[in-house]
Tab-separated table of C-alpha atoms and ligand atoms in Angstrom:
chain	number	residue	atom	x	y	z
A	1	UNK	CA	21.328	-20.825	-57.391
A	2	UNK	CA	21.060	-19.463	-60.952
A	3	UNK	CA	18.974	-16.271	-61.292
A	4	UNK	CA	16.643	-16.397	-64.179
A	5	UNK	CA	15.764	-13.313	-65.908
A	6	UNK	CA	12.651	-11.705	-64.554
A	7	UNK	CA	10.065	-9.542	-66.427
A	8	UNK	CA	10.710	-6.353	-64.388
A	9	UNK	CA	14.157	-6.158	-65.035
A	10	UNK	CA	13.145	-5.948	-68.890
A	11	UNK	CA	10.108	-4.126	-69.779
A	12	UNK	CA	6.683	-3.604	-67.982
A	13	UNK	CA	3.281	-1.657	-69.869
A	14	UNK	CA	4.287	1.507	-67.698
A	15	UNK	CA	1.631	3.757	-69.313
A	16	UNK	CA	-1.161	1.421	-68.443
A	17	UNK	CA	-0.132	1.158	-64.731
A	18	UNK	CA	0.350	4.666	-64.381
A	19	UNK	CA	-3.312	5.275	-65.658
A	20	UNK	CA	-4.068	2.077	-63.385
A	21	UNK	CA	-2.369	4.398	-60.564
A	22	UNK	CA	-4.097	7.358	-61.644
A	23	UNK	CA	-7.222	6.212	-61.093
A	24	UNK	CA	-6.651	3.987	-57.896
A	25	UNK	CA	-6.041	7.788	-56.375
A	26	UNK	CA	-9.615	9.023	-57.361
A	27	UNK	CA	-11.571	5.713	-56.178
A	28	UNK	CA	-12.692	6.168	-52.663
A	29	UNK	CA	-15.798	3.520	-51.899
A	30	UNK	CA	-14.671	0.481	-50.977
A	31	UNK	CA	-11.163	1.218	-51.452
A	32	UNK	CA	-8.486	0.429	-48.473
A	33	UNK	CA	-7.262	4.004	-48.574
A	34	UNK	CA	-10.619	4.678	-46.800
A	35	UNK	CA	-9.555	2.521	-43.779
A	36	UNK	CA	-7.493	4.920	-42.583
A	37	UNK	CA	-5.505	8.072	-44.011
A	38	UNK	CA	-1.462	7.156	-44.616
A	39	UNK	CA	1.139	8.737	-46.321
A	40	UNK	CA	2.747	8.283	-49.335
A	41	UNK	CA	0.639	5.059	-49.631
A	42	UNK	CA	1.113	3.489	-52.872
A	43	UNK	CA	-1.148	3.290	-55.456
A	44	UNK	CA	-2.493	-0.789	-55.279
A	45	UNK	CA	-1.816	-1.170	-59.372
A	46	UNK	CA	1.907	-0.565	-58.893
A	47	UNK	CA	1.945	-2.664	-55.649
A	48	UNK	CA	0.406	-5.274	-57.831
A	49	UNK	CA	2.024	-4.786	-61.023
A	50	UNK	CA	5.436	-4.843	-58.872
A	51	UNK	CA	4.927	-8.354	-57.255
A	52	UNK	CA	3.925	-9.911	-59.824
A	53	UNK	CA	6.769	-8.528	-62.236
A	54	UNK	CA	9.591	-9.829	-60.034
A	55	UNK	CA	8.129	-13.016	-59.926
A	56	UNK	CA	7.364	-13.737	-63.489
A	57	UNK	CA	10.302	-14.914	-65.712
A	58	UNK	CA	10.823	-12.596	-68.768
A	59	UNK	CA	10.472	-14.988	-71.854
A	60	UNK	CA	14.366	-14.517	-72.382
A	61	UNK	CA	15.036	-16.314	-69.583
A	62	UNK	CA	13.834	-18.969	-71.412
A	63	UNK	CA	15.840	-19.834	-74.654
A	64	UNK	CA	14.376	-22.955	-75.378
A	65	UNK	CA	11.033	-22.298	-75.479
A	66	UNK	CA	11.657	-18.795	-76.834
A	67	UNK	CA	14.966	-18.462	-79.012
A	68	UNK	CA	14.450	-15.373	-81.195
A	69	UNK	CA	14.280	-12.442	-79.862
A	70	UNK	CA	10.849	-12.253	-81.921
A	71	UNK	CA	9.632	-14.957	-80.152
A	72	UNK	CA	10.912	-13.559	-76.915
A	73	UNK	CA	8.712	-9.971	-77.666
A	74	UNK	CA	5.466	-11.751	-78.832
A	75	UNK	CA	5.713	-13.875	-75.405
A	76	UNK	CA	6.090	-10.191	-73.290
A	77	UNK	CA	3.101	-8.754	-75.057
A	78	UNK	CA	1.094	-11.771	-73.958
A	79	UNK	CA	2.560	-11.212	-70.312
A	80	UNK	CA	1.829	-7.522	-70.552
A	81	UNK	CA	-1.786	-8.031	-71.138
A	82	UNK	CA	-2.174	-10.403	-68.106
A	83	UNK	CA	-0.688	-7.624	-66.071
A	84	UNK	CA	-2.798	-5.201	-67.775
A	85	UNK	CA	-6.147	-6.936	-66.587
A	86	UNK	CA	-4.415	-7.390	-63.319
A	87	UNK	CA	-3.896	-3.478	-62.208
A	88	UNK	CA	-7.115	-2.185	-63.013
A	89	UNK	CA	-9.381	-1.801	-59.473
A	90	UNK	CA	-12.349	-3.774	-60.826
A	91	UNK	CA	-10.434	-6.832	-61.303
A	92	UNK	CA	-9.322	-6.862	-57.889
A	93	UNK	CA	-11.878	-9.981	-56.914
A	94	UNK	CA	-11.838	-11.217	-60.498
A	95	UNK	CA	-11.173	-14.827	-59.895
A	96	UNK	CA	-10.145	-15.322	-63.691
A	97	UNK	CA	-7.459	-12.316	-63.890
A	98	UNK	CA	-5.883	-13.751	-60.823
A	99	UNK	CA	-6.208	-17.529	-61.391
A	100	UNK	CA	-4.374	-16.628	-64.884
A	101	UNK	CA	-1.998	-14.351	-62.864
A	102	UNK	CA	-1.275	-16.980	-60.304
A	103	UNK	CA	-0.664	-19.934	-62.953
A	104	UNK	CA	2.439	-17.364	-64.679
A	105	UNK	CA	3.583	-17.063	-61.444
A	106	UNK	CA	3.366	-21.190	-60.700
A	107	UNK	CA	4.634	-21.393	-63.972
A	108	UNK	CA	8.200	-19.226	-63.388
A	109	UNK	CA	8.301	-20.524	-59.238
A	110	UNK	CA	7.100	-23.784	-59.717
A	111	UNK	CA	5.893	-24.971	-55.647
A	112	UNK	CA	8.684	-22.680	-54.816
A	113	UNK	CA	6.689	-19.275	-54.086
A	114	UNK	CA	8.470	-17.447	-52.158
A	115	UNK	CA	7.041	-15.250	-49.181
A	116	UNK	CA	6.680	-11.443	-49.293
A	117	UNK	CA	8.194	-9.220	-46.051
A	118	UNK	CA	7.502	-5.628	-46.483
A	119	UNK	CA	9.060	-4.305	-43.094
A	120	UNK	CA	7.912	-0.598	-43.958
A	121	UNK	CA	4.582	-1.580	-44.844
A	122	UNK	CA	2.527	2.014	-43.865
A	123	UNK	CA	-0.719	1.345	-45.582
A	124	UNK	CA	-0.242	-2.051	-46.469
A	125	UNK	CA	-0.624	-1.956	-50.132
A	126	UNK	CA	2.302	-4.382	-50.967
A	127	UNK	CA	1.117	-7.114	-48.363
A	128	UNK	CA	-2.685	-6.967	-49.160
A	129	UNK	CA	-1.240	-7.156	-53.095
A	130	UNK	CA	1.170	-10.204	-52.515
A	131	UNK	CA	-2.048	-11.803	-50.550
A	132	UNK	CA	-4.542	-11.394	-53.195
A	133	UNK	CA	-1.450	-13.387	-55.206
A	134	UNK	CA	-1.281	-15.892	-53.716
A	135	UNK	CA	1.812	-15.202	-51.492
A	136	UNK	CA	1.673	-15.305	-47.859
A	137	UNK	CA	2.742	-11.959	-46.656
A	138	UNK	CA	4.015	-10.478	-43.301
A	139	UNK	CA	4.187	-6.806	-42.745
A	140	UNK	CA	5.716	-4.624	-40.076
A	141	UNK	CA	5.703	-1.005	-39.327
A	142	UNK	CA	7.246	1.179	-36.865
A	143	UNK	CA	4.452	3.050	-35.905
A	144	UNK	CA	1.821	1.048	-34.366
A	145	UNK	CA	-1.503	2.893	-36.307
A	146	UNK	CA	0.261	1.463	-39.153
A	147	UNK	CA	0.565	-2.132	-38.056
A	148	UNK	CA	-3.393	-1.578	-36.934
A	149	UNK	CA	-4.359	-0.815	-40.196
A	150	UNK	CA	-2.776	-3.973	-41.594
A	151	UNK	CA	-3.831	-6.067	-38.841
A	152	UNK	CA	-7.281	-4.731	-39.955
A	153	UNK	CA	-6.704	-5.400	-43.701
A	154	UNK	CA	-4.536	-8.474	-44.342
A	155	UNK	CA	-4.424	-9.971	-40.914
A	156	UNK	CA	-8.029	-10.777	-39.568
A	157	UNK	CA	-10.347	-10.786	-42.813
A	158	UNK	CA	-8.582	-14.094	-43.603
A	159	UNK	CA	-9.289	-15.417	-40.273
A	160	UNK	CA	-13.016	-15.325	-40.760
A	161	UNK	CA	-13.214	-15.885	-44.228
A	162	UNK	CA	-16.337	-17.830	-44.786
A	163	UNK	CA	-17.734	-17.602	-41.751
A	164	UNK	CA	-21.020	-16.667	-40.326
A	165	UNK	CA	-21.491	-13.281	-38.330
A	166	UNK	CA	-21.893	-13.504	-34.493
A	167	UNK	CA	-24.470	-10.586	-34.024
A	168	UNK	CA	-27.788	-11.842	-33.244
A	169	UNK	CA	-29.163	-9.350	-35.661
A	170	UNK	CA	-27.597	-10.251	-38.302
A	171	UNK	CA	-28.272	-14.313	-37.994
A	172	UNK	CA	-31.882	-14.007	-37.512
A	173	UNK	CA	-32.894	-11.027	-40.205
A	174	UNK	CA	-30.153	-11.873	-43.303
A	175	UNK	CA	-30.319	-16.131	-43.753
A	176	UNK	CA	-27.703	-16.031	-46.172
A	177	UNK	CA	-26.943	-20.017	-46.253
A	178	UNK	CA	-23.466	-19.451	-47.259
A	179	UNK	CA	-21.378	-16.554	-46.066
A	180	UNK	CA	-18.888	-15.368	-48.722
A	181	UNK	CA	-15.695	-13.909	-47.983
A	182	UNK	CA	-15.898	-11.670	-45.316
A	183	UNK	CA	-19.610	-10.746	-45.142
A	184	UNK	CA	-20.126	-11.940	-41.888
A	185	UNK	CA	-16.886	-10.158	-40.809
A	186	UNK	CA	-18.321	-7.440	-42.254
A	187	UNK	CA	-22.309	-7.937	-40.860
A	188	UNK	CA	-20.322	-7.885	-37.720
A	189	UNK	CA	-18.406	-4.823	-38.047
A	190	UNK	CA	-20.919	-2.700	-39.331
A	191	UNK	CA	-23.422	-4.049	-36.210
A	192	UNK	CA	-21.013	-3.203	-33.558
A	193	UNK	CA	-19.620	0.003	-35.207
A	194	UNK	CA	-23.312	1.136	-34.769
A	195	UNK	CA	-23.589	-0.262	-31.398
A	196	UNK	CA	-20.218	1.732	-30.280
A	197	UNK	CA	-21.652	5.397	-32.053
A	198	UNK	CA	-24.566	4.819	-29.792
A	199	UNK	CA	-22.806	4.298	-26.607
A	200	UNK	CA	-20.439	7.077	-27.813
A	201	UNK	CA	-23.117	9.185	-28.152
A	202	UNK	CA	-24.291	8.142	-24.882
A	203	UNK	CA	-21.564	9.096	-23.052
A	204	UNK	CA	-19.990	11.842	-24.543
A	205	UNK	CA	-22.339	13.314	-26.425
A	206	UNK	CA	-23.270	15.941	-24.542
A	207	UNK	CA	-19.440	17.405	-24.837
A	208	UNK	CA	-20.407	17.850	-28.327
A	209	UNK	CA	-23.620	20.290	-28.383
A	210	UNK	CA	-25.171	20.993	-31.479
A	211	UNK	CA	-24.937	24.165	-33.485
A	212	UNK	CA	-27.827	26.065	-33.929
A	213	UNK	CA	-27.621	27.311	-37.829
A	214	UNK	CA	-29.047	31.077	-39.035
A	215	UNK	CA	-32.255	29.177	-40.596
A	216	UNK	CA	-32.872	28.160	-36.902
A	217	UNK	CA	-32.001	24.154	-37.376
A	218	UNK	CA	-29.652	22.801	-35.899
A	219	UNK	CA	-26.658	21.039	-37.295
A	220	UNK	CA	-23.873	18.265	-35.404
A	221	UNK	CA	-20.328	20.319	-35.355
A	222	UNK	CA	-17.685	17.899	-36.647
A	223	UNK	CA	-14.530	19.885	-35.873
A	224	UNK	CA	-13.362	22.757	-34.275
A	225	UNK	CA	-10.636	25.131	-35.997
A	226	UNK	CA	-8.645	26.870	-33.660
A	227	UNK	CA	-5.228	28.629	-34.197
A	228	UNK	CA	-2.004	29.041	-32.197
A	229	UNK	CA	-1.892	32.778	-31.448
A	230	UNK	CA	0.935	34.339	-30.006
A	231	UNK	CA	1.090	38.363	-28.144
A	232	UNK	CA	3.151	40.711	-30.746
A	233	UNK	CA	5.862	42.159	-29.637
A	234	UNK	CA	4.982	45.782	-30.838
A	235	UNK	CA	4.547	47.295	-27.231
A	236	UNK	CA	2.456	49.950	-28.456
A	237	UNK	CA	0.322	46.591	-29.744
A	238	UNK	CA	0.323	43.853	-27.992
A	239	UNK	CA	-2.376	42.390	-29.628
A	240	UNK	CA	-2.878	38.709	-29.897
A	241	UNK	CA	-1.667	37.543	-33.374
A	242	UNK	CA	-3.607	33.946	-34.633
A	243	UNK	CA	-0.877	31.808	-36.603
A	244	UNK	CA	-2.232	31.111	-39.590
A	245	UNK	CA	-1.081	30.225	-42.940
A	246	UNK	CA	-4.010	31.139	-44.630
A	247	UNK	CA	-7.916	32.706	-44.118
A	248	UNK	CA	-9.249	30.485	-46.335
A	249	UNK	CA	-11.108	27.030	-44.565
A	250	UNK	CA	-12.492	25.994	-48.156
A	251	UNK	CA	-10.636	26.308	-51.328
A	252	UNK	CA	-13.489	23.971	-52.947
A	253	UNK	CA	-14.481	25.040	-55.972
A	254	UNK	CA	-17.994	27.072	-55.405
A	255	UNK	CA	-17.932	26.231	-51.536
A	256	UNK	CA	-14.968	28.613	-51.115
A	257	UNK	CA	-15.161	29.986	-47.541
A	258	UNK	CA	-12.503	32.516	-45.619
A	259	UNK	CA	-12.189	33.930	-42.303
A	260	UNK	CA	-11.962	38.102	-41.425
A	261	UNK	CA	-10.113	39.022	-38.744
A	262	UNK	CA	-11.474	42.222	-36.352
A	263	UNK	CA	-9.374	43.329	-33.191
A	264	UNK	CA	-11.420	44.448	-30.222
A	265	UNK	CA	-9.380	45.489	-27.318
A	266	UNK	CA	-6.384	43.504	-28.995
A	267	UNK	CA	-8.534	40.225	-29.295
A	268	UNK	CA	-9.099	38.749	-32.738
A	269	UNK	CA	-12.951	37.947	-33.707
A	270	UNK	CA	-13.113	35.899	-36.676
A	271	UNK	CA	-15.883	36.319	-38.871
A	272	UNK	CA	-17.179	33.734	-41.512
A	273	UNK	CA	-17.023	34.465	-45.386
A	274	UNK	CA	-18.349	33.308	-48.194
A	275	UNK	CA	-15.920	33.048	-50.937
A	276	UNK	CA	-11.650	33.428	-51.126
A	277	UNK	CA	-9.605	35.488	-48.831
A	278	UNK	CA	-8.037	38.557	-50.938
A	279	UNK	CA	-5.596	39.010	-47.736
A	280	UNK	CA	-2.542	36.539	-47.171
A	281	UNK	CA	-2.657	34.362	-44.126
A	282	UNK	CA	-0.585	35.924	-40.701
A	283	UNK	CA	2.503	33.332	-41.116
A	284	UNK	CA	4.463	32.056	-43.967
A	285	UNK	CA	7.878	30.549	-44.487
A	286	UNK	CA	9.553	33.917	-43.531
A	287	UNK	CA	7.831	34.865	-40.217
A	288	UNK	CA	4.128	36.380	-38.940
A	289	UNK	CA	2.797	39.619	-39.206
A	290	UNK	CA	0.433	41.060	-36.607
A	291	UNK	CA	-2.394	41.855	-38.524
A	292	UNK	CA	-3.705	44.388	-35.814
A	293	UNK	CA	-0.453	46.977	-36.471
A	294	UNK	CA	1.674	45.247	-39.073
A	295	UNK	CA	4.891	44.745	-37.063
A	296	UNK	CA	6.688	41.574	-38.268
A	297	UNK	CA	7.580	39.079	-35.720
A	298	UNK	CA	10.422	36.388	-36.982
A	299	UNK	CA	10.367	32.307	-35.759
A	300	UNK	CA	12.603	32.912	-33.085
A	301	UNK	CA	10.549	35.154	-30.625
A	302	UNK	CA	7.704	32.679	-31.341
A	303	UNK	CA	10.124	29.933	-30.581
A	304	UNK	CA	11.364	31.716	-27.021
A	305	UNK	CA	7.293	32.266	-26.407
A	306	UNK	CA	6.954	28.589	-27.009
A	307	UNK	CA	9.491	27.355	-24.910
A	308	UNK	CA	7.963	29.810	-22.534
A	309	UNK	CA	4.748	28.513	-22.732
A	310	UNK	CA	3.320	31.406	-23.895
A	311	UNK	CA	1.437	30.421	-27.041
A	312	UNK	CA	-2.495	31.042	-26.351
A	313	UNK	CA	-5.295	29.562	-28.777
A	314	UNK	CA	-7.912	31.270	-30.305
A	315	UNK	CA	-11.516	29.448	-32.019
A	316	UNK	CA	-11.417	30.545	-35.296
A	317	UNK	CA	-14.414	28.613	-36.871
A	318	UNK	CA	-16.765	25.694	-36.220
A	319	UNK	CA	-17.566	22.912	-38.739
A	320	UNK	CA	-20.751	21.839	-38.952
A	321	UNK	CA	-22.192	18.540	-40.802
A	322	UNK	CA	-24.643	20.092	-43.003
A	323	UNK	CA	-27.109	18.357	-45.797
A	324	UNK	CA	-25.111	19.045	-48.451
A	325	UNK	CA	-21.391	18.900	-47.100
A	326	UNK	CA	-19.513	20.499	-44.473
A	327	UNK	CA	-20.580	24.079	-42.764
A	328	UNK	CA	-18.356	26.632	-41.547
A	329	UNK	CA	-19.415	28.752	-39.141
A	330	UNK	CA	-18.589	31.331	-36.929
B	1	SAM	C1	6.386	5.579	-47.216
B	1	SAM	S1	5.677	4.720	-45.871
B	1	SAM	C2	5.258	3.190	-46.634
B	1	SAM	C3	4.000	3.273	-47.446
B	1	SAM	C4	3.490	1.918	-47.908
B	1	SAM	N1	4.347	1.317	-48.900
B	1	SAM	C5	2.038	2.052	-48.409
B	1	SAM	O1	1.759	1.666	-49.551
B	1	SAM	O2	1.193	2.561	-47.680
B	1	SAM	C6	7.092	4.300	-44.911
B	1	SAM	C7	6.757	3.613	-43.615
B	1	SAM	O3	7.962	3.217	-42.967
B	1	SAM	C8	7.758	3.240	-41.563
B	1	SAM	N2	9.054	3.254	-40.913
B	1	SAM	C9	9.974	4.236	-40.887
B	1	SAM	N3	11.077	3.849	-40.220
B	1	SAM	C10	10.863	2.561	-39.826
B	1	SAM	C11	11.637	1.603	-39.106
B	1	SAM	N4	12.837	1.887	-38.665
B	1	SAM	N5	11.095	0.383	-38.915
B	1	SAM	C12	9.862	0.088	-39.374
B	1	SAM	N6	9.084	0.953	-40.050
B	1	SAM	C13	9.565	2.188	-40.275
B	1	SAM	C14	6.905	4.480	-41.372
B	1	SAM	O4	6.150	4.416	-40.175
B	1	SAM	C15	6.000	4.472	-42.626
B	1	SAM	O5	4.774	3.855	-42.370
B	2	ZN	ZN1	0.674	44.266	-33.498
C-alpha cells in the first residue's frame, strides 16, 4: 500500500503546542491529571497535536490539488491553524474545532480510520486524545493503577453517555430532562463518593483523631511524616539518626516550614519551624551524618542494618488540614 506523506513528518506549529503544553501543566480543575497522580504523563496538547498529525496528509502528498510548493505551504498554514485551535484546553469539548478536525482527518483516511493501541498508556493521555478524535482507542498498562485510571477515563464515561443518574437523590431534586454527556455519571459519582466518606468516616474514623491546634480548635490531620532512623555507629553515640534529606516540610513561598532536631537521651524530638532550615538534611547522595555527634555513617552499614531489620521510625511532624492550606505541626 502506498504511504502518502503525512503532516508530521513535515512541519507542525511547535511553538504553539509547546505553550499549549505549558499551560496544560498549570490547569488543575477539571483536568484528568487530577484523577490520579502519574508519571511522566504527557501533556494532552501534544497527545492531541500528535494523533492528529500522523493522520493528516501533508498537502505534498497531494500534487494534484497542490503542485507548487507555494501552494503546498499556504495549504500547511491552513492545517496549522486547525491544529492550533485543537491543542488549546478550552477547546477540548468544542464541537466545531473537532468536527473541523475530524473532517481533515476523513478527508486524508477516507472510512478507513484506523484504530489507536497505546500499550504503555500510564495516564491515558494518548487514548482519551484519539477518543475525543474520533478513533476508537484501546489502552494497556502494566501496572494495574494505570489501567484503573483509564478504565475510569476512556472506558466507562462512554458507557453512560447520555444517561440518567441512578441515585435517588439526584432523580428527584435535579429534573434535568436531558442528561448530557456524563452528568448523570457524574451526579452518580459525586453521590456515592459522599456516601463512601461517610461510611469511611464511620468506620475508621476514630483511627484518625483530630489535632487539637495552639488557638485551642481543632483541625483533621491529613498525613503523618515520619522518617527512617537508623542507631549511629559512633559507640560513644549511639544515638538514633532520622534519615532525612532535608528539614524543610514546606518550601512554599511564605508558608516555608522546617523541622529542629533536639537529642534527649539519644532520641530525636523534632520541633516545628516557621520558615527555611539553615542546616542541611541528615542524608544526601554521599551518606548520613548523625546529627547528635557528627560521625558519618556511609550506605552500606545502613544497608547491613536494613537487611538486619534494624531500621526504627521516628514521627517527625503531623499535617493538619487547616482553613487556609495545610498545617504542620509538631
Ligand atoms: C512514561 S509512562 C506513559 C505515560 C503516558 N503516555 C501518559 O501520558 O500518561 C510508561 C508506562 O509504561 C508502563 N509499562 C512499562 N513497562 C511495560 C510493559 N512491559 N507492558 C506494559 N506497560 C508497561 C508503565 O507502567 C508506565 O505507565
Ligand atoms: Zn552520633
Amino acid at each position: 500500500m502506498e504511504q502518502k506523506k503525512k503532516l508530521i513528518e513535515v512541519a507542525l506549529p511547535l511553538d504553539k503546542i509547546n505553550e499549549a503544553n505549558v499551560r496544560d501543566k498549570n490547569i488543575h480543575f477539571g483536568h484528568p491529571s487530577n484523577l490520579h497522580l502519574w508519571w511522566a504523563r504527557r501533556p494532552l496538547a501534544s497527545a492531541r497535536a500528535v494523533i492528529w498529525a500522523s493522520l493528516v496528509d501533508d498537502p505534498s502528498a497531494h500534487p494534484e490539488l497542490f503542485p507548487t510548493e507555494v501552494e503546498q505551504a499556504k495549504e500547511r498554514e491552513r492545517l496549522f491553524r486547525i491544529l492550533e485551535q485543537l491543542v488549546v484546553w478550552e477547546n477540548s469539548n468544542n464541537e466545531q474545532v473537532l468536527e473541523e478536525a475530524k473532517a481533515e482527518i476523513k478527508k486524508s483516511m477516507g472510512d478507513d480510520i484506523p484504530e489507536l493501541l497505546d500499550p504503555f498508556a500510564g495516564g491515558g493521555a494518548i487514548p482519551l486524545k484519539g477518543e475525543r478524535l474520533g478513533l476508537k482507542s484501546h489502552a494497556y498498562d502494566l501496572n494495574p493503577v494505570a489501567v484503573m485510571i483509564n478504565k475510569a477515563m476512556i472506558e466507562i464515561p462512554p458507557r453512560y453517555q447520555g444517561l440518567p443518574p441512578v441515585n435517588p437523590d439526584s432523580r428527584d431534586t435535579k429534573n434535568m430532562g436531558e442528561w448530557d454527556c456524563s452528568q448523570g455519571l457524574a451526579e452518580d459519582v459525586k453521590h456515592y463518593g459522599q456516601w463512601m466518606k461517610e461510611e469511611a468516616f464511620k468506620r475508621i474514623g476514630h483511627l484518625y483523631p483530630k489535632v487539637k491546634l495552639d488557638n485551642g480548635e481543632e483541625a483533621t490531620p491529613i498525613a503523618w511524616i515520619w522518617a527512617r532512623t537508623v542507631k549511629c555507629p559512633n559507640p560513644a553515640c549511639g544515638a538514633e539518626v532520622p534519615l532525612m534529606k532535608t528539614l524543610d516540610l514546606s518550601t512554599k513561598k511564605g508558608k516555608e516550614v522546617y523541622v529542629e532536631l533536639e537529642y534527649h537521651g539519644g532520641k530525636p524530638e523534632f520541633h516545628v519551624i516557621s520558615g527555611k532550615s539553615d542546616s542541611a538534611g541528615t542524608v544526601n547522595r554521599k551518606g548520613a551524618t548523625c546529627p547528635h555527634c557528627g560521625q558519618a555513617i556511609d550506605f552500606g552499614y545502613i544497608r547491613d542494618k536494613s537487611r538486619n531489620e534494624e531500621i526504627t521510625s521516628s514521627m517527625v511532624a503531623v499535617v493538619a488540614e487547616g482553613k487556609k492550606g495545610r498545617l504542620y505541626l509538631t
